[in-house]
Coordinates of C-alpha atoms in Angstrom, one line a residue:
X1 CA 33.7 11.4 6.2
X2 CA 30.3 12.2 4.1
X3 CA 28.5 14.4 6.5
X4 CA 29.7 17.5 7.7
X5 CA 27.0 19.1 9.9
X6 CA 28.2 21.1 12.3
X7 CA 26.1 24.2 11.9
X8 CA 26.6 27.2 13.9
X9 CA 23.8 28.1 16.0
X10 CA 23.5 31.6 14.1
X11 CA 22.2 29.6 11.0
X12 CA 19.0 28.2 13.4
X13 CA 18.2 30.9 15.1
X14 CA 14.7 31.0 13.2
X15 CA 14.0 27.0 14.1
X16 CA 14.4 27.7 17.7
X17 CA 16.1 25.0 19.6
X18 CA 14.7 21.7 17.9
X19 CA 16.8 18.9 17.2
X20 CA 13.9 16.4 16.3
X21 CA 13.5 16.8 12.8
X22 CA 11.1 14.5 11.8
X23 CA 8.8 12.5 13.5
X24 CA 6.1 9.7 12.8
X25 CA 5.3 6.5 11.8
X26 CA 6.3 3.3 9.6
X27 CA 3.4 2.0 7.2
X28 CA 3.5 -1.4 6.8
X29 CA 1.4 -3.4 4.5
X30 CA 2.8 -2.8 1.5
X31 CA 5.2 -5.7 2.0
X32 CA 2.3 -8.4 2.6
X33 CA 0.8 -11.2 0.9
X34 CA 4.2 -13.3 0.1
X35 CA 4.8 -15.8 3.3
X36 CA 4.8 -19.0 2.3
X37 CA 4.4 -21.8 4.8
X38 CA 5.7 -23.8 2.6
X39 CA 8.7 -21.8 1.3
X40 CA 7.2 -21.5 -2.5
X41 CA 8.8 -19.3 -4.5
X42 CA 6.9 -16.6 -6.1
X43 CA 4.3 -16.7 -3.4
X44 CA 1.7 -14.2 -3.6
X45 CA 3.4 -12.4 -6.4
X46 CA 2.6 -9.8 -8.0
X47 CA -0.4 -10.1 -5.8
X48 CA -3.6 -7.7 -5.8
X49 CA -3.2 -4.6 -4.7
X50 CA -5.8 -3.9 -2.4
X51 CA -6.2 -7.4 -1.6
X52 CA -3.1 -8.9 -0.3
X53 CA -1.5 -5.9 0.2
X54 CA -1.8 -1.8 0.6
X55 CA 0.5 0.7 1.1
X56 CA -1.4 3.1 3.1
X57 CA -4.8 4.0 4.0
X58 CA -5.7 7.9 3.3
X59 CA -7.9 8.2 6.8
X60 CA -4.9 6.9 8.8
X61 CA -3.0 9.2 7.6
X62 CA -4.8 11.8 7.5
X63 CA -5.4 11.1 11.8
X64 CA -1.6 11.1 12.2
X65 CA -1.3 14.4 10.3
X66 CA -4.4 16.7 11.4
X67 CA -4.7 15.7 15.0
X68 CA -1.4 14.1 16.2
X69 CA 0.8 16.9 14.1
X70 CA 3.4 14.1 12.6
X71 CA 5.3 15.0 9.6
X72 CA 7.1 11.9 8.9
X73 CA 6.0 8.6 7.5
X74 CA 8.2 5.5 6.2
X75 CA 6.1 3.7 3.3
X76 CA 7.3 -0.1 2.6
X77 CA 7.4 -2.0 -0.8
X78 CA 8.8 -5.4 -2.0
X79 CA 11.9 -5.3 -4.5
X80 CA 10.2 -7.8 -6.5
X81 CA 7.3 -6.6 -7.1
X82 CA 8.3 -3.2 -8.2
X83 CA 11.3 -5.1 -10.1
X84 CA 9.5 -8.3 -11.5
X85 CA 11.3 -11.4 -11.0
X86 CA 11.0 -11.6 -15.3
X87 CA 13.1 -8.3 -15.4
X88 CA 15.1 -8.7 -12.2
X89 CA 16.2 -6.2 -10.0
X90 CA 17.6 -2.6 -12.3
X91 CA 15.6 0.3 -14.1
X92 CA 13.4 -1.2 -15.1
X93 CA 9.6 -1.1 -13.5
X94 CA 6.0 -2.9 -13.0
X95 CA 4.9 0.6 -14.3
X96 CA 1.3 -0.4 -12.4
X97 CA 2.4 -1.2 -9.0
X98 CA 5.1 1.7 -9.2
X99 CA 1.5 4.0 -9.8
X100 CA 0.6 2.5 -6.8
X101 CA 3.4 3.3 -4.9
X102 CA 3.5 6.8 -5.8
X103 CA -0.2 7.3 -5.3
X104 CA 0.9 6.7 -1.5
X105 CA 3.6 8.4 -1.5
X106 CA 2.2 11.8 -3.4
X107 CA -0.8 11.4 -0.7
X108 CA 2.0 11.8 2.0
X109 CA 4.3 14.5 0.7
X110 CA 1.8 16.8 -1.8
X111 CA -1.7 15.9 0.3
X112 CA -0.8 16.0 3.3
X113 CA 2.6 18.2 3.3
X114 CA 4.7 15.3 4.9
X115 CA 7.6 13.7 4.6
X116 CA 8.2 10.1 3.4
X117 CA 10.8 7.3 3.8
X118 CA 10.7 5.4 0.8
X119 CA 11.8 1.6 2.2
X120 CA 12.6 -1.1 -0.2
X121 CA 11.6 -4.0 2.5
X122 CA 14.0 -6.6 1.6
X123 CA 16.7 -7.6 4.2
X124 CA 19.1 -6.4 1.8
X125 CA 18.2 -9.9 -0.4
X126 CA 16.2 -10.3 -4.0
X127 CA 14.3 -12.7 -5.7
X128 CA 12.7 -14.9 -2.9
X129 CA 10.7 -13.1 0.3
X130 CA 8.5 -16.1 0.8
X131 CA 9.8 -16.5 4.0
X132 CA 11.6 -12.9 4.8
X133 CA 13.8 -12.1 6.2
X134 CA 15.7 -15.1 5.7
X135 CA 15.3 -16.3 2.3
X136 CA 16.3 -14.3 -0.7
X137 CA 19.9 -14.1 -2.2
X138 CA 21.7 -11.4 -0.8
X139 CA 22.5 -8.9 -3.3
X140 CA 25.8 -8.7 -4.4
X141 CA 27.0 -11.7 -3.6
X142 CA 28.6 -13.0 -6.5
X143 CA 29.3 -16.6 -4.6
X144 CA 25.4 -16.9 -5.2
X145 CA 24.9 -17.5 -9.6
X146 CA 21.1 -16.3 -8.5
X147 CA 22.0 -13.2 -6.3
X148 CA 21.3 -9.6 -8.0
X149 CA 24.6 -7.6 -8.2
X150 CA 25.5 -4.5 -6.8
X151 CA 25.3 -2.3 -9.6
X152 CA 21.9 -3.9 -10.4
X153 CA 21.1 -2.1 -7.2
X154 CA 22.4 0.8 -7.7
X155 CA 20.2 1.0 -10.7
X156 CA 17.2 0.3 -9.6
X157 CA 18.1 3.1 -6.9
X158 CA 19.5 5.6 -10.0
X159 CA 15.5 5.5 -11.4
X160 CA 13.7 5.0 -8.6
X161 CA 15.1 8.7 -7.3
X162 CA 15.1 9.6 -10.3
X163 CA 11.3 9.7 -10.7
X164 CA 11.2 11.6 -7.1
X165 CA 13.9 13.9 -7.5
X166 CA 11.6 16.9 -8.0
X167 CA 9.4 15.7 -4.4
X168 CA 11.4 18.0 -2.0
X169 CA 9.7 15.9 0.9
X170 CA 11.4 12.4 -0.4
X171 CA 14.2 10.6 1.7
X172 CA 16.1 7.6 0.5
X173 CA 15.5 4.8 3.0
X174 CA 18.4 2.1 0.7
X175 CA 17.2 -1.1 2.4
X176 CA 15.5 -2.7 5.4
X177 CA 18.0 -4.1 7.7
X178 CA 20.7 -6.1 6.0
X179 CA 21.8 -8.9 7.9
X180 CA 24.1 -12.2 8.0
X181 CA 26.6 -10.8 5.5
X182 CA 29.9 -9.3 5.2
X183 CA 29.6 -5.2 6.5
X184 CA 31.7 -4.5 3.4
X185 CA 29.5 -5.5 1.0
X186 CA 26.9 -3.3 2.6
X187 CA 29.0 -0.7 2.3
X188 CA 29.4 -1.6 -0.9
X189 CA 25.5 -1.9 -1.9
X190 CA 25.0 1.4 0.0
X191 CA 27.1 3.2 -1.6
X192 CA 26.6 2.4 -5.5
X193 CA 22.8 3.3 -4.1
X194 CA 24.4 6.9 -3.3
X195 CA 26.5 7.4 -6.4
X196 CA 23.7 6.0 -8.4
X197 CA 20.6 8.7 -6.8
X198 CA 23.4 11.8 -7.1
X199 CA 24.1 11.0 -10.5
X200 CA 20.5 11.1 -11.4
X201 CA 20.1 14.6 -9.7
X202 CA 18.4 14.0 -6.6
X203 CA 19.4 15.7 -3.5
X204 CA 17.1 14.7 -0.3
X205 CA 18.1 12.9 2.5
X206 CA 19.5 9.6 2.3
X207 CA 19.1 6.9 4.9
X208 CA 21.8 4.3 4.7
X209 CA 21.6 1.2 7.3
X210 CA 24.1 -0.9 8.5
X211 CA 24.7 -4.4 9.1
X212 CA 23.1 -6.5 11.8
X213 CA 19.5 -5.5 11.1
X214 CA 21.1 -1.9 11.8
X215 CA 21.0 -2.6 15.8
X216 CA 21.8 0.5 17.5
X217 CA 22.6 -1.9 20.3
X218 CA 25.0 -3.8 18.2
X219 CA 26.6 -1.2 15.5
X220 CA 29.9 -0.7 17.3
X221 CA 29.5 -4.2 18.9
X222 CA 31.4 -7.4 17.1
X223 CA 34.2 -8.5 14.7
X224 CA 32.5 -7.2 11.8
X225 CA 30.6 -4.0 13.4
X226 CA 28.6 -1.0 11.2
X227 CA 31.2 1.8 12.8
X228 CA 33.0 1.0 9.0
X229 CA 30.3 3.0 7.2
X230 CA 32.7 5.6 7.7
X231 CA 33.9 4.7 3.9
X232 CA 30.4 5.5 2.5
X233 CA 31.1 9.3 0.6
X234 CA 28.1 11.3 -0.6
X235 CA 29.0 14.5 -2.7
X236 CA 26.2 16.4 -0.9
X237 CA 26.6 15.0 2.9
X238 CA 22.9 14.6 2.8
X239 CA 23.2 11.4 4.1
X240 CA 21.8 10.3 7.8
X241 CA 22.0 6.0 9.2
X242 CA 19.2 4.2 9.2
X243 CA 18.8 2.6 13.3
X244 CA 16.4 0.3 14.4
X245 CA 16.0 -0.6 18.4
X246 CA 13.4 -2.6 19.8
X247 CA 13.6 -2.4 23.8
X248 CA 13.2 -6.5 24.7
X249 CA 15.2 -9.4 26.0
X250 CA 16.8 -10.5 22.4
X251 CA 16.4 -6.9 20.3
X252 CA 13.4 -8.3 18.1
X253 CA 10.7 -6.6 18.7
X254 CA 9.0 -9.4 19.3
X255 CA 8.0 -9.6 22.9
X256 CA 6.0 -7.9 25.3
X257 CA 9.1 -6.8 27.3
X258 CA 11.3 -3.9 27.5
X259 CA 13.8 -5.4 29.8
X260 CA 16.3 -3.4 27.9
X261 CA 17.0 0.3 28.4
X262 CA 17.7 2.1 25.5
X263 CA 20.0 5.4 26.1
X264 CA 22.5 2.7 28.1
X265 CA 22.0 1.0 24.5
X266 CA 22.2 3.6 22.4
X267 CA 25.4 5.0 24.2
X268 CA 27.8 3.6 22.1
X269 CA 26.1 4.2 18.4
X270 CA 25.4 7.9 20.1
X271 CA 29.0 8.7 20.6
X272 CA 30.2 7.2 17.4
X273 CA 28.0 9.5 15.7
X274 CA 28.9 12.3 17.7
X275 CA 32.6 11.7 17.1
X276 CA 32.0 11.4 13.6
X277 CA 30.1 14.3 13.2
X278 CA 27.2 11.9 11.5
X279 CA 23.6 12.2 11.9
X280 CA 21.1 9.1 12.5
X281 CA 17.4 8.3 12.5
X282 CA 15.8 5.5 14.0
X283 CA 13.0 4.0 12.0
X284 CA 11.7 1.6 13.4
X285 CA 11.2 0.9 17.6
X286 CA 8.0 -0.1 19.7
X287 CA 7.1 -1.4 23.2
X288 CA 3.7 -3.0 24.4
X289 CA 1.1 -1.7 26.9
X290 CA 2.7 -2.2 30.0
X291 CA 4.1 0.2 32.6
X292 CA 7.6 -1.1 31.4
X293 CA 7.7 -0.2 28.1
X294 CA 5.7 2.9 28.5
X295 CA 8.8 3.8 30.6
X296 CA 11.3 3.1 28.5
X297 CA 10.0 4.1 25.3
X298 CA 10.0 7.5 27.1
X299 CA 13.5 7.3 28.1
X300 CA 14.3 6.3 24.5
X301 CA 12.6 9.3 22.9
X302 CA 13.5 11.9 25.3
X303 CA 17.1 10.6 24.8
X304 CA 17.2 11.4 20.9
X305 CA 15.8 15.0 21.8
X306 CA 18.8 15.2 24.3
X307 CA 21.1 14.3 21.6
X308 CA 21.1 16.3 18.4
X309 CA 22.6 13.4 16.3
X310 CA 19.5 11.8 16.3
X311 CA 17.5 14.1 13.5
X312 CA 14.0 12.0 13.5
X313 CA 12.3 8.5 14.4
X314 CA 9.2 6.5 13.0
X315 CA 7.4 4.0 15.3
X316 CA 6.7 0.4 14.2
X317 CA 4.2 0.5 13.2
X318 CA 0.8 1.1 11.2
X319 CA -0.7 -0.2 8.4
X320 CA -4.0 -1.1 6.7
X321 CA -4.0 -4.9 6.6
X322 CA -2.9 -5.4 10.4
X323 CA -6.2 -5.7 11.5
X324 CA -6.3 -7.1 15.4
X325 CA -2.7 -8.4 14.5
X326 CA 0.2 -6.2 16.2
X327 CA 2.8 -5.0 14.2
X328 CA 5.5 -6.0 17.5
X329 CA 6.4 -5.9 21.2
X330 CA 3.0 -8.7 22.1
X331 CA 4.6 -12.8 22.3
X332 CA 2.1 -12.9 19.0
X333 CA -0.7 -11.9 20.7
X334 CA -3.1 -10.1 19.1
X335 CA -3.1 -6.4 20.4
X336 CA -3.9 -4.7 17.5
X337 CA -1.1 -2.0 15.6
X338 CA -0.5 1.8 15.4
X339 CA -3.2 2.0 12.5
X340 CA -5.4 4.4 14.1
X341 CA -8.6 1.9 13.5
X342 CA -7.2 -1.0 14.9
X343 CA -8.6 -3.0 17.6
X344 CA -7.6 -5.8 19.7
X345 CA -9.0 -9.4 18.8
X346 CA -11.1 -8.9 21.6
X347 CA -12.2 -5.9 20.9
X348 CA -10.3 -3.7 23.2
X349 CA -8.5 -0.6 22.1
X350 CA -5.8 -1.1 20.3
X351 CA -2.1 -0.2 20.8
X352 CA -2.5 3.0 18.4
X353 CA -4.6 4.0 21.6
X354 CA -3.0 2.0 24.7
X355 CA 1.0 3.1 22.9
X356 CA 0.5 5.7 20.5
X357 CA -1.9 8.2 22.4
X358 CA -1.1 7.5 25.9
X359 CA 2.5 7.1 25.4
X360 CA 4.2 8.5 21.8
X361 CA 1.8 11.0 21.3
X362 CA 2.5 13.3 24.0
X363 CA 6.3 13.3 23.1
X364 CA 6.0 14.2 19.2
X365 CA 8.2 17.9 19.2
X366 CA 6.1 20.3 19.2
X367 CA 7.9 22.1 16.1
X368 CA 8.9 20.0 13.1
X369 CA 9.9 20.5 10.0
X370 CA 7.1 21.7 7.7
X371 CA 8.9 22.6 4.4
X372 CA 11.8 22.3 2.6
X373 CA 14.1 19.9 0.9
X374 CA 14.6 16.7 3.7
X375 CA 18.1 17.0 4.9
X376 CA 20.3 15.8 8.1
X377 CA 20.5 20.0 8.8
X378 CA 16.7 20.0 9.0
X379 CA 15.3 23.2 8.3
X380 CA 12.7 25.5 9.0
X381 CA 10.7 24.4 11.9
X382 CA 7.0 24.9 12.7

């Protein structure tokens, strides 16, 4: 067992009753400009910053922390374009895009007074997201000669924290939903990530996922299921899972339904947690406009604030290149995203207006966490 956080109440008597940590939203733009129709790899890489891809825009995060009162975003990159297919995944850096990076991510935590989820947006795979999430090698398979290995991971994650060790507002998001691969060898990626951020000194929050595209639905579910992160040991129990759940028919986020209710699916990832004294976020969820998923994105919400292993959650999502496209939850139409400027193709509000405000906003906790270093305990709320 890593995390040991049963706190009496005595020790949160000054945050009042909140269990909601963190709340807020995934950015997501900093991953674009590598499909390839055609499957070439190398696609769009390094790309132009600005151009083909962004990690944030200032204004949109300056709405969701001034008037909507977040305090939590989650900031994607690509592997390889922060590790250079020429160096390959390790410690080793494109010293220009990682200014880029941490332009976004200072804006968040130092500007702003946020938090930020640092999220490597790679499937758990290297070398090839022309056509993520399926093409890559998955690291650490040493069947595959082209695959990055573990401990090549774990160094990339030994510099990365340690050039945010000193950013009390930092968490450790290891990877975007692994999938299609043995459970173990996530456990094995995630945790020479661990060992490798602890031994270079930092001490915030990490998120570890599990397997399955980290499927609350599906993590005690299965042959192979993500109840074995169990094995993962962090020497300062400062580590939280990394859940995502969409609410339609297949899990995918893809469609305009919520057709399935989320505490009935969180139920069994809830009382693992609980019986393992573990704490969780979920990072990414969404729903479309409709009466449905209005419904059951409350139920989901209010059911993480009912359950205080559930520490913080970030919708899916924002973003500056989304434009009228939608980020999830629309059969590919075009609704528009969570970025507060976006509009639908036909000009109609977007979903930051028709999901966020009419439906998210009014259920962001009214205290958060405003200070301190990010940890599955919390802190001192505000």
């Amino acid at each position: 067992m890593f995390l040991n956080t049963l706190t009496s109440v005595a020790a949160f008597v000054a945050v009042a009753s909140a269990k909601v940590f963190y709340a807020g939203v995934a950015e997501s733009s900093g991953e674009f400009g590598v499909y390839s129709q055609t499957k070439q790899k190398g696609f769009g890489l390094p790309g132009r910053f600005g151009v083909d891809y962004q990690f944030i825009d200032q204004k949109g995060i300056d709405v969701y922390v001034d008037q909507n009162k977040v305090n939590l975003f989650r900031i994607a990159f690509l592997l390889e374009r922060m590790c250079p297919l020429s160096y390959g995944l390790g410690a080793k850096f494109n010293e220009t895009h990682f200014d880029y990076f941490k332009q976004a991510v200072d804006y968040v935590t130092v500007t702003k007074s946020a938090y930020c989820i640092l999220d490597p947006h790679n499937y758990m795979r290297y070398n090839d997201p022309s056509q993520q999430p399926m093409t890559g090698s998955i690291i650490g398979d040493t069947s595959d000669k082209t695959a990055a290995t573990t401990a090549q991971f774990g160094a990339f994650w030994g510099e990365l924290a340690g050039r945010f060790k000193d950013n009390e507002k930092v968490i450790f998001g290891l990877m975007n939903e692994p999938h299609d691969m043995k459970t173990s060898l996530v456990i094995e990626n995630n945790q020479a990530a661990i060992d490798a951020i602890r031994k270079a000194g930092a001490k915030q929050l990490i998120l570890a996922p599990g397997n399955s595209w980290t499927g609350g639905h599906s993590w005690t579910e299965g042959s192979d299921p993500s109840t074995q992160m169990t094995k993962l040991k962090d020497p300062e129990n400062n580590t939280a899972f990394d859940i995502h759940e969409y609410l339609d028919n297949d899990f995918s986020g893809g469609h305009a339904d919520c057709s399935k209710a989320a505490p009935a699916n969180l139920a069994g990832v809830t009382n693992w947690l609980k019986q393992n004294n573990y704490k969780a976020m979920i990072t990414e969820f969404g729903g479309s406009n409709t009466t449905q998923c209005a419904q059951a994105i409350t139920d989901m919400i209010k059911y993480m604030d009912q359950n205080d292993v559930w520490i913080g959650w970030t919708a899916w999502a924002a973003g500056p290149f989304w434009g009228s496209a939608s980020a999830c939850c629309t059969d590919s139409k075009q609704w528009g995203s969570l970025e507060p400027t976006s509009k639908a193709s036909d000009g109609s509000p977007g979903l930051y207006q028709t999901v966020w405000q009419k439906t998210i906003q009014p259920l962001v906790p009214k205290q958060l966490q405003r200070s301190g270093i990010s940890s599955v305990k919390g802190g001192t709320v505000a």
